[in-house]
């Protein structure tokens, strides 16, 4: 086989090296707050961002994102890609075991893949691999005791990046005993640094240290791919829906980490000698989604009027306490593909907005903005957006929903306008892909334009950075003109924790991570 690219894992560790862990893992549980309960324990199935954050302590995939947004091996020791881009060969790390003591084998990878791609599983990312997306995995082969081979029907430059996506559950490899005899889901038996012990719905999720964890790399944390030593015996994710209650629990010492404090609390946290703060700018998208199939909002002039009515720099500064800069591009500010072309955005112009409303024939019909209070910045932006739209003559109403209800409405495309946060995608193609696609097949998609879709698909086939940059620049120009939705800003993750907590850091991946974290005596 001709090798086009090879990803090597430096400093490969095995289960035998768990002796390098601290001799005494701490008895005191590490308590991390969640702003809502998880939806399931099933990787990439019935999930949201909190679900992914918890489950990815338990399961691991063949590859994972590093902190620099590059793809690195995790359960794989190396990955080879054939010159024609159709064959991916994974060499598995030695010494990796599941939480039940069974060794990781190529057959486990093949079994997990078969389960993910069974439509009955309802895996979120099935459409990316069954031919509806960029490519189809035609076969998964296990030629020897350390090798797994994936064969694609056509080249896909983002195959590994998609496998590693956190919303796909990192395509986590699980033991077959994770499902019951009838094939229904039981609980994840993975290879991660922590095991699932208990999920008390609405209260907490309890994880325990996996003593036989095979650390993938020695050194510091690196996204989901670096050193991931479990340094405490127990991690407890505690459901605290109210932000004020979470902060109060942190101040009392009832919670050790609040991974998503409000930006308004940053100054107070900094001034408290008992607390520490970690801030990271993530690649998530905070946006005002517009249903282009709505009879009223299918009019591009009306959508352009909405964009012109919004002072996005002011919205961003207000809801992030000045910590974030506005961004009207789907390409995140921290991406190397965010060039001067992507600094071009919407211009706030109330008079232009009113003129566009006249051109659209708008006659004061009500427009409902859906929002939620689970994400404070999302709710705050909704209030400002409503006021700005009303100021130019748009009859905008605000409807506050419980997060799960809003998420269901989003997935069904059942809304006029909604304020919505997307979790981070670490490649611009994937950022665009999270919002683009045919609504007939995937109602949750927001931007449905065949010409733009063709450009996106091109970006997923070419590897030359300069050529990809041209595609992203053209997509941005089309996005600004069509206004399928309004991009506001990329998120800021501000995490607060007790001073006794050591090793905890906020991440561009926007999820709490309990490995490499311990509690000082």
Short mmCIF file of C-alpha atoms in Angstrom, two decimals, residues 34 96 181 183 193 229 234 269 463 484:
data_model
loop_
_atom_site.label_atom_id
_atom_site.label_comp_id
_atom_site.label_asym_id
_atom_site.label_seq_id
_atom_site.Cartn_x
_atom_site.Cartn_y
_atom_site.Cartn_z
CA UNK A 34 -23.61 20.76 34.98
CA UNK A 96 -5.63 -1.17 26.15
CA UNK A 181 -29.12 -9.38 25.22
CA UNK A 183 -29.69 -5.30 21.69
CA UNK A 193 -9.94 7.10 32.32
CA UNK A 229 -4.47 10.23 33.92
CA UNK A 234 -14.40 9.74 41.93
CA UNK A 269 -14.33 35.31 40.71
CA UNK A 463 -6.18 19.40 1.07
CA UNK A 484 -29.76 32.16 6.18
#
